mmCIF file of C-alpha atoms in Angstrom:
data_model
loop_
_atom_site.group_PDB
_atom_site.id
_atom_site.type_symbol
_atom_site.label_atom_id
_atom_site.label_comp_id
_atom_site.label_asym_id
_atom_site.label_seq_id
_atom_site.Cartn_x
_atom_site.Cartn_y
_atom_site.Cartn_z
ATOM 1 C CA MET A 1 -0.106 0.144 -0.175
ATOM 2 C CA SER A 2 1.349 3.263 -0.853
ATOM 3 C CA VAL A 3 0.904 5.940 1.653
ATOM 4 C CA GLU A 4 0.891 8.683 -1.097
ATOM 5 C CA THR A 5 -2.374 7.980 -1.473
ATOM 6 C CA VAL A 6 -3.488 8.755 2.296
ATOM 7 C CA VAL A 7 -1.061 11.308 3.360
ATOM 8 C CA THR A 8 -0.020 13.993 0.812
ATOM 9 C CA GLU A 9 2.291 16.618 0.645
ATOM 10 C CA ASP A 10 -0.692 19.165 1.019
ATOM 11 C CA ASP A 11 -1.675 17.468 4.479
ATOM 12 C CA LEU A 12 1.984 17.703 5.663
ATOM 13 C CA ALA A 13 1.556 21.059 4.826
ATOM 14 C CA GLU A 14 -1.589 21.622 6.545
ATOM 15 C CA MET A 15 -0.035 20.017 9.480
ATOM 16 C CA VAL A 16 3.008 21.932 9.928
ATOM 17 C CA GLU A 17 0.861 25.181 9.174
ATOM 18 C CA GLN A 18 -1.180 24.296 12.434
ATOM 19 C CA VAL A 19 2.291 23.627 14.163
ATOM 20 C CA TRP A 20 3.480 27.028 13.376
ATOM 21 C CA ALA A 21 0.396 28.837 14.028
ATOM 22 C CA SER A 22 0.147 27.086 17.705
ATOM 23 C CA TYR A 23 3.915 27.130 18.699
ATOM 24 C CA LEU A 24 6.317 28.498 16.470
ATOM 25 C CA ASP A 25 4.646 31.693 14.763
ATOM 26 C CA PRO A 26 1.207 32.657 16.569
ATOM 27 C CA GLU A 27 1.561 35.964 15.606
ATOM 28 C CA GLY A 28 1.315 34.724 11.914
ATOM 29 C CA VAL A 29 4.464 36.882 10.913
ATOM 30 C CA SER A 30 6.974 34.268 10.591
ATOM 31 C CA PRO A 31 5.716 31.315 8.181
ATOM 32 C CA LEU A 32 7.505 28.189 6.883
ATOM 33 C CA ILE A 33 8.276 29.313 3.109
ATOM 34 C CA PRO A 34 8.319 26.119 0.703
ATOM 35 C CA THR A 35 11.593 25.713 -1.310
ATOM 36 C CA ALA A 36 10.546 22.469 -2.551
ATOM 37 C CA ASP A 37 14.484 21.966 -2.423
ATOM 38 C CA ALA A 38 14.875 18.355 -1.298
ATOM 39 C CA ASP A 39 18.737 18.662 -1.133
ATOM 40 C CA GLN A 40 18.604 21.800 1.130
ATOM 41 C CA PRO A 41 21.124 20.857 4.157
ATOM 42 C CA THR A 42 20.379 19.802 7.743
ATOM 43 C CA GLU A 43 22.206 19.690 10.962
ATOM 44 C CA VAL A 44 19.970 18.050 13.274
ATOM 45 C CA HIS A 45 16.728 15.689 12.814
ATOM 46 C CA SER A 46 14.146 13.727 14.901
ATOM 47 C CA THR A 47 12.437 10.789 14.058
ATOM 48 C CA VAL A 48 9.420 8.832 14.757
ATOM 49 C CA SER A 49 8.591 5.439 13.670
ATOM 50 C CA ILE A 50 5.045 3.775 12.636
ATOM 51 C CA THR A 51 4.574 0.417 12.741
ATOM 52 C CA GLY A 52 1.331 -1.705 12.112
ATOM 53 C CA THR A 53 -0.827 -1.607 9.022
ATOM 54 C CA TRP A 54 1.896 1.112 7.618
ATOM 55 C CA HIS A 55 5.619 0.870 8.372
ATOM 56 C CA GLY A 56 7.693 3.700 8.038
ATOM 57 C CA HIS A 57 9.329 6.925 9.583
ATOM 58 C CA LEU A 58 8.459 10.648 9.765
ATOM 59 C CA VAL A 59 11.704 12.938 9.915
ATOM 60 C CA TYR A 60 11.850 16.605 10.792
ATOM 61 C CA ALA A 61 15.087 18.264 10.143
ATOM 62 C CA SER A 62 16.593 21.506 10.235
ATOM 63 C CA SER A 63 19.321 23.684 10.566
ATOM 64 C CA MET A 64 20.942 23.930 14.307
ATOM 65 C CA GLN A 65 19.925 27.889 14.315
ATOM 66 C CA ALA A 66 16.289 26.584 13.498
ATOM 67 C CA ALA A 67 16.265 23.859 15.811
ATOM 68 C CA ARG A 68 17.410 26.520 18.491
ATOM 69 C CA LYS A 69 14.877 29.340 17.506
ATOM 70 C CA ALA A 70 11.910 26.454 17.890
ATOM 71 C CA ALA A 71 13.320 25.722 21.424
ATOM 72 C CA GLY A 72 13.037 29.350 22.207
ATOM 73 C CA ALA A 73 9.382 29.956 20.801
ATOM 74 C CA PHE A 74 8.344 26.349 22.349
ATOM 75 C CA LEU A 75 9.951 27.185 25.736
ATOM 76 C CA ALA A 76 9.639 31.024 25.881
ATOM 77 C CA MET A 77 13.338 31.372 26.395
ATOM 78 C CA GLU A 78 15.639 33.757 24.941
ATOM 79 C CA LEU A 79 17.764 31.811 22.211
ATOM 80 C CA ASP A 80 21.012 32.617 24.234
ATOM 81 C CA GLU A 81 19.408 30.443 26.987
ATOM 82 C CA VAL A 82 18.420 27.633 25.041
ATOM 83 C CA GLY A 83 20.627 24.457 25.885
ATOM 84 C CA GLN A 84 21.127 21.388 23.945
ATOM 85 C CA GLU A 85 18.633 19.613 26.340
ATOM 86 C CA ASP A 86 16.115 21.789 25.322
ATOM 87 C CA ILE A 87 16.767 21.590 21.608
ATOM 88 C CA SER A 88 16.484 17.866 21.827
ATOM 89 C CA ASP A 89 13.499 17.950 23.669
ATOM 90 C CA VAL A 90 11.673 20.316 21.301
ATOM 91 C CA LEU A 91 12.811 18.231 18.054
ATOM 92 C CA GLY A 92 11.312 15.079 19.613
ATOM 93 C CA GLU A 93 8.030 16.974 19.966
ATOM 94 C CA LEU A 94 7.824 18.358 16.758
ATOM 95 C CA ALA A 95 8.391 15.090 15.021
ATOM 96 C CA ASN A 96 5.944 13.544 17.790
ATOM 97 C CA ILE A 97 3.309 16.067 16.822
ATOM 98 C CA VAL A 98 3.408 15.652 13.045
ATOM 99 C CA GLY A 99 3.694 12.014 13.108
ATOM 100 C CA GLY A 100 0.922 11.787 15.411
ATOM 101 C CA ASN A 101 -1.383 13.863 13.144
ATOM 102 C CA VAL A 102 0.376 11.543 10.007
ATOM 103 C CA LYS A 103 -0.907 8.241 12.142
ATOM 104 C CA ALA A 104 -4.453 9.811 12.286
ATOM 105 C CA MET A 105 -4.865 9.853 8.574
ATOM 106 C CA LEU A 106 -3.127 6.007 8.061
ATOM 107 C CA PRO A 107 -5.633 3.066 8.180
ATOM 108 C CA ALA A 108 -6.441 1.854 11.592
ATOM 109 C CA GLY A 109 -3.999 -0.323 13.647
ATOM 110 C CA CYS A 110 -0.713 1.843 13.595
ATOM 111 C CA PHE A 111 1.547 2.479 16.539
ATOM 112 C CA LEU A 112 3.711 5.259 16.809
ATOM 113 C CA SER A 113 6.956 5.087 18.421
ATOM 114 C CA LEU A 114 8.503 7.293 21.150
ATOM 115 C CA PRO A 115 10.772 10.028 19.165
ATOM 116 C CA THR A 116 14.534 9.762 18.403
ATOM 117 C CA VAL A 117 16.656 13.087 18.264
ATOM 118 C CA VAL A 118 20.239 12.912 16.421
ATOM 119 C CA LEU A 119 21.943 16.055 16.708
ATOM 120 C CA ALA A 120 23.557 15.440 13.333
ATOM 121 C CA PRO A 121 22.484 15.601 9.882
ATOM 122 C CA GLN A 122 19.738 13.683 8.153
ATOM 123 C CA THR A 123 22.345 11.965 6.328
ATOM 124 C CA ALA A 124 23.850 10.938 9.063
ATOM 125 C CA SER A 125 21.266 8.548 9.792
ATOM 126 C CA TYR A 126 20.249 5.400 7.287
ATOM 127 C CA TYR A 127 16.781 4.017 6.648
ATOM 128 C CA PRO A 128 18.279 1.156 4.881
ATOM 129 C CA ALA A 129 14.592 -0.846 4.504
ATOM 130 C CA ALA A 130 12.585 2.267 3.753
ATOM 131 C CA GLU A 131 12.808 5.246 0.811
ATOM 132 C CA ARG A 132 11.462 8.747 0.999
ATOM 133 C CA ILE A 133 8.038 8.965 -0.400
ATOM 134 C CA SER A 134 7.097 12.702 0.372
ATOM 135 C CA GLY A 135 8.108 15.466 1.978
ATOM 136 C CA LEU A 136 7.979 19.119 2.532
ATOM 137 C CA TRP A 137 11.054 21.574 2.395
ATOM 138 C CA GLY A 138 11.197 25.233 3.101
ATOM 139 C CA VAL A 139 12.958 27.829 5.099
ATOM 140 C CA TRP A 140 11.702 29.523 8.457
ATOM 141 C CA ASP A 141 13.517 32.800 8.864
ATOM 142 C CA GLY A 142 15.989 31.622 6.183
ATOM 143 C CA GLU A 143 17.221 28.745 7.999
ATOM 144 C CA PRO A 144 16.128 25.221 6.011
ATOM 145 C CA ILE A 145 13.519 22.820 7.622
ATOM 146 C CA SER A 146 12.174 19.591 6.302
ATOM 147 C CA ILE A 147 9.507 16.939 7.076
ATOM 148 C CA SER A 148 10.004 13.915 5.451
ATOM 149 C CA MET A 149 8.007 10.806 5.147
ATOM 150 C CA TRP A 150 9.826 7.572 4.832
ATOM 151 C CA GLN A 151 7.911 4.198 3.724
ATOM 152 C CA SER A 152 9.108 1.008 4.505
ATOM 153 C CA THR A 153 10.442 -1.441 1.398
ATOM 154 C CA LYS A 154 9.738 -4.381 3.016
ATOM 155 C CA THR A 155 6.430 -5.699 4.296
ATOM 156 C CA GLY A 156 5.228 -7.911 7.328
ATOM 157 C CA ASP A 157 6.313 -7.667 10.904
ATOM 158 C CA ASN A 158 9.674 -7.465 10.321
ATOM 159 C CA ALA A 159 9.643 -4.137 8.034
ATOM 160 C CA MET B 1 -8.574 22.996 41.948
ATOM 161 C CA LYS B 2 -5.252 20.953 41.428
ATOM 162 C CA ILE B 3 -4.638 19.663 37.858
ATOM 163 C CA LEU B 4 -2.099 16.717 37.310
ATOM 164 C CA ILE B 5 -0.362 17.200 33.724
ATOM 165 C CA ALA B 6 1.151 14.060 32.682
ATOM 166 C CA ASP B 7 3.221 13.794 29.633
ATOM 167 C CA ASP B 8 6.797 12.557 29.226
ATOM 168 C CA SER B 9 7.543 15.220 27.236
ATOM 169 C CA ARG B 10 9.055 18.101 29.589
ATOM 170 C CA VAL B 11 8.274 20.615 26.822
ATOM 171 C CA MET B 12 4.606 19.410 26.282
ATOM 172 C CA ARG B 13 3.952 19.773 29.990
ATOM 173 C CA GLN B 14 5.674 23.146 29.813
ATOM 174 C CA ILE B 15 3.345 24.198 27.026
ATOM 175 C CA VAL B 16 0.223 22.874 28.589
ATOM 176 C CA THR B 17 0.966 24.891 31.449
ATOM 177 C CA ARG B 18 1.543 27.957 29.498
ATOM 178 C CA THR B 19 -1.533 27.326 27.250
ATOM 179 C CA LEU B 20 -3.957 27.092 30.539
ATOM 180 C CA ARG B 21 -2.255 30.145 31.770
ATOM 181 C CA GLN B 22 -3.326 32.041 28.258
ATOM 182 C CA ALA B 23 -6.763 30.540 28.446
ATOM 183 C CA GLY B 24 -7.033 32.321 31.567
ATOM 184 C CA PHE B 25 -6.673 29.343 34.331
ATOM 185 C CA ASP B 26 -3.792 30.591 36.019
ATOM 186 C CA ASN B 27 -4.988 30.340 39.586
ATOM 187 C CA HIS B 28 -4.958 26.573 40.076
ATOM 188 C CA ASP B 29 -2.459 24.313 41.641
ATOM 189 C CA LEU B 30 -0.278 22.114 39.149
ATOM 190 C CA VAL B 31 1.193 18.898 39.490
ATOM 191 C CA GLU B 32 3.454 17.413 36.948
ATOM 192 C CA ALA B 33 4.073 13.670 36.225
ATOM 193 C CA ALA B 34 6.404 12.403 33.466
ATOM 194 C CA ASP B 35 5.356 9.257 32.834
ATOM 195 C CA GLY B 36 1.994 6.760 33.129
ATOM 196 C CA ALA B 37 3.236 4.872 36.452
ATOM 197 C CA GLU B 38 4.131 8.343 38.091
ATOM 198 C CA ALA B 39 0.275 9.832 36.806
ATOM 199 C CA ALA B 40 -1.209 6.825 38.482
ATOM 200 C CA ALA B 41 0.772 7.186 41.847
ATOM 201 C CA LYS B 42 0.129 11.082 41.842
ATOM 202 C CA ALA B 43 -3.315 10.619 40.875
ATOM 203 C CA ALA B 44 -3.789 8.729 44.122
ATOM 204 C CA SER B 45 -1.341 10.869 46.435
ATOM 205 C CA GLU B 46 -1.986 14.226 44.923
ATOM 206 C CA SER B 47 -5.718 13.734 44.839
ATOM 207 C CA PRO B 48 -6.238 15.774 41.797
ATOM 208 C CA ASP B 49 -9.578 17.611 40.822
ATOM 209 C CA LEU B 50 -8.308 17.091 36.800
ATOM 210 C CA ILE B 51 -6.009 15.078 34.693
ATOM 211 C CA ILE B 52 -4.655 16.104 31.456
ATOM 212 C CA SER B 53 -2.668 13.270 30.252
ATOM 213 C CA ASP B 54 -0.759 12.511 26.837
ATOM 214 C CA TRP B 55 -1.602 9.092 25.335
ATOM 215 C CA ASN B 56 1.702 7.633 24.476
ATOM 216 C CA MET B 57 3.993 7.561 27.301
ATOM 217 C CA PRO B 58 6.567 5.110 29.140
ATOM 218 C CA GLU B 59 5.549 2.717 31.723
ATOM 219 C CA MET B 60 1.857 3.121 31.003
ATOM 220 C CA THR B 61 0.200 4.649 28.601
ATOM 221 C CA GLY B 62 -2.474 7.387 29.347
ATOM 222 C CA ILE B 63 -5.559 5.130 28.193
ATOM 223 C CA GLU B 64 -3.901 2.336 30.871
ATOM 224 C CA VAL B 65 -3.777 5.077 33.680
ATOM 225 C CA LEU B 66 -7.166 6.051 33.151
ATOM 226 C CA ARG B 67 -8.651 2.259 33.068
ATOM 227 C CA LYS B 68 -6.513 2.040 36.463
ATOM 228 C CA LEU B 69 -7.929 4.846 38.203
ATOM 229 C CA ARG B 70 -11.429 3.733 37.341
ATOM 230 C CA ALA B 71 -10.949 0.158 38.151
ATOM 231 C CA GLU B 72 -9.929 1.497 41.687
ATOM 232 C CA GLY B 73 -13.268 3.617 41.884
ATOM 233 C CA ASN B 74 -11.280 6.831 41.081
ATOM 234 C CA ASN B 75 -13.880 9.136 39.463
ATOM 235 C CA VAL B 76 -11.315 12.219 38.720
ATOM 236 C CA LYS B 77 -11.885 14.010 35.576
ATOM 237 C CA PHE B 78 -9.486 12.823 33.270
ATOM 238 C CA GLY B 79 -8.744 13.678 29.538
ATOM 239 C CA PHE B 80 -6.495 13.419 26.804
ATOM 240 C CA VAL B 81 -3.963 15.957 25.134
ATOM 241 C CA THR B 82 -2.390 14.008 22.372
ATOM 242 C CA SER B 83 -0.737 13.965 19.162
ATOM 243 C CA GLU B 84 -2.439 11.176 18.123
ATOM 244 C CA CYS B 85 -6.080 11.121 17.307
ATOM 245 C CA THR B 86 -7.686 8.068 15.611
ATOM 246 C CA ASP B 87 -11.265 6.799 15.811
ATOM 247 C CA GLU B 88 -10.094 4.030 17.834
ATOM 248 C CA MET B 89 -8.552 5.722 20.459
ATOM 249 C CA LYS B 90 -11.473 8.509 20.776
ATOM 250 C CA ASN B 91 -13.928 5.790 21.386
ATOM 251 C CA ALA B 92 -11.375 3.831 23.693
ATOM 252 C CA ALA B 93 -11.038 7.132 25.468
ATOM 253 C CA GLU B 94 -14.745 7.527 25.827
ATOM 254 C CA SER B 95 -15.699 4.037 26.787
ATOM 255 C CA ALA B 96 -12.956 4.655 29.579
ATOM 256 C CA GLY B 97 -14.555 7.670 30.965
ATOM 257 C CA SER B 98 -12.534 10.573 29.218
ATOM 258 C CA ALA B 99 -14.272 14.147 29.585
ATOM 259 C CA PHE B 100 -12.257 15.716 26.905
ATOM 260 C CA PHE B 101 -9.925 14.805 23.705
ATOM 261 C CA ILE B 102 -7.891 17.555 22.645
ATOM 262 C CA VAL B 103 -5.337 16.956 19.707
ATOM 263 C CA LYS B 104 -1.913 18.553 19.378
ATOM 264 C CA PRO B 105 -1.154 21.072 18.160
ATOM 265 C CA PHE B 106 -3.631 23.143 20.203
ATOM 266 C CA THR B 107 -4.664 26.714 20.772
ATOM 267 C CA ALA B 108 -5.317 28.659 24.034
ATOM 268 C CA ASP B 109 -9.240 28.971 22.709
ATOM 269 C CA GLN B 110 -9.239 25.136 22.451
ATOM 270 C CA PHE B 111 -8.124 24.953 26.070
ATOM 271 C CA GLN B 112 -10.955 27.339 27.085
ATOM 272 C CA GLU B 113 -13.805 25.571 25.530
ATOM 273 C CA ALA B 114 -12.814 22.225 26.909
ATOM 274 C CA PHE B 115 -11.971 23.239 30.412
ATOM 275 C CA SER B 116 -14.337 26.065 30.846
ATOM 276 C CA PRO B 117 -17.117 23.520 32.144
ATOM 277 C CA ILE B 118 -14.679 22.109 34.509
ATOM 278 C CA LEU B 119 -12.444 24.488 35.769
ATOM 279 C CA GLY B 120 -15.100 27.553 35.595
#
């Protein structure tokens, strides 16, 4: 089953817009601007895995500066007060929120993992049994951010 | 009133706290739990008037906490604030006695609507 028929890039964009409106840009002055540049560089990323009727991963990736700004916005902190733990926690929560919304659009019977955060580029992690099927790439105050979905290329319980 | 906020994410506990304040509910005692087992324990030891719980937590999930409390005869007002929202989850929550189901990301307006009947 292809998830593209269930969760489109427009769906991802709508979820991201809600996250920005609720937490990252409540004043509506600094939206995520789509670039469609799938190769834009990232420095940190977080992942939640989905298993069950669909197998794959939701990956949120950004520059360190964008992650720091996100942590500042989530935690109502000045940027120079934001520490590594704050960045990790907020990155995990961002993947969790978008992943939870993705799960809601998938067929019943899916399970969402707790998030895994890596303060290294997305290219530092490998998903050997999955391929990227969709994503949203953009800039927030000039800083790169991406949200992508990776679908398992295997089927069954071991996928 | 005393409110127990149960979420394994420190960030989300903080955001729930802030959103309660933004929604005008800033004169309540807040207690936190970082996983389901701690939530169940504090539901007993702290006797909160309201529990706002995540669904997916280590040790015990939110729905397991709710079912445990109801099985023990604890009828505290209990509801979910979660990033996950499927019909099966909503049905399970309702069947177990959940009073509300708020999906992340949420706004202060949604909190006001959900909690006004409970917190006044």
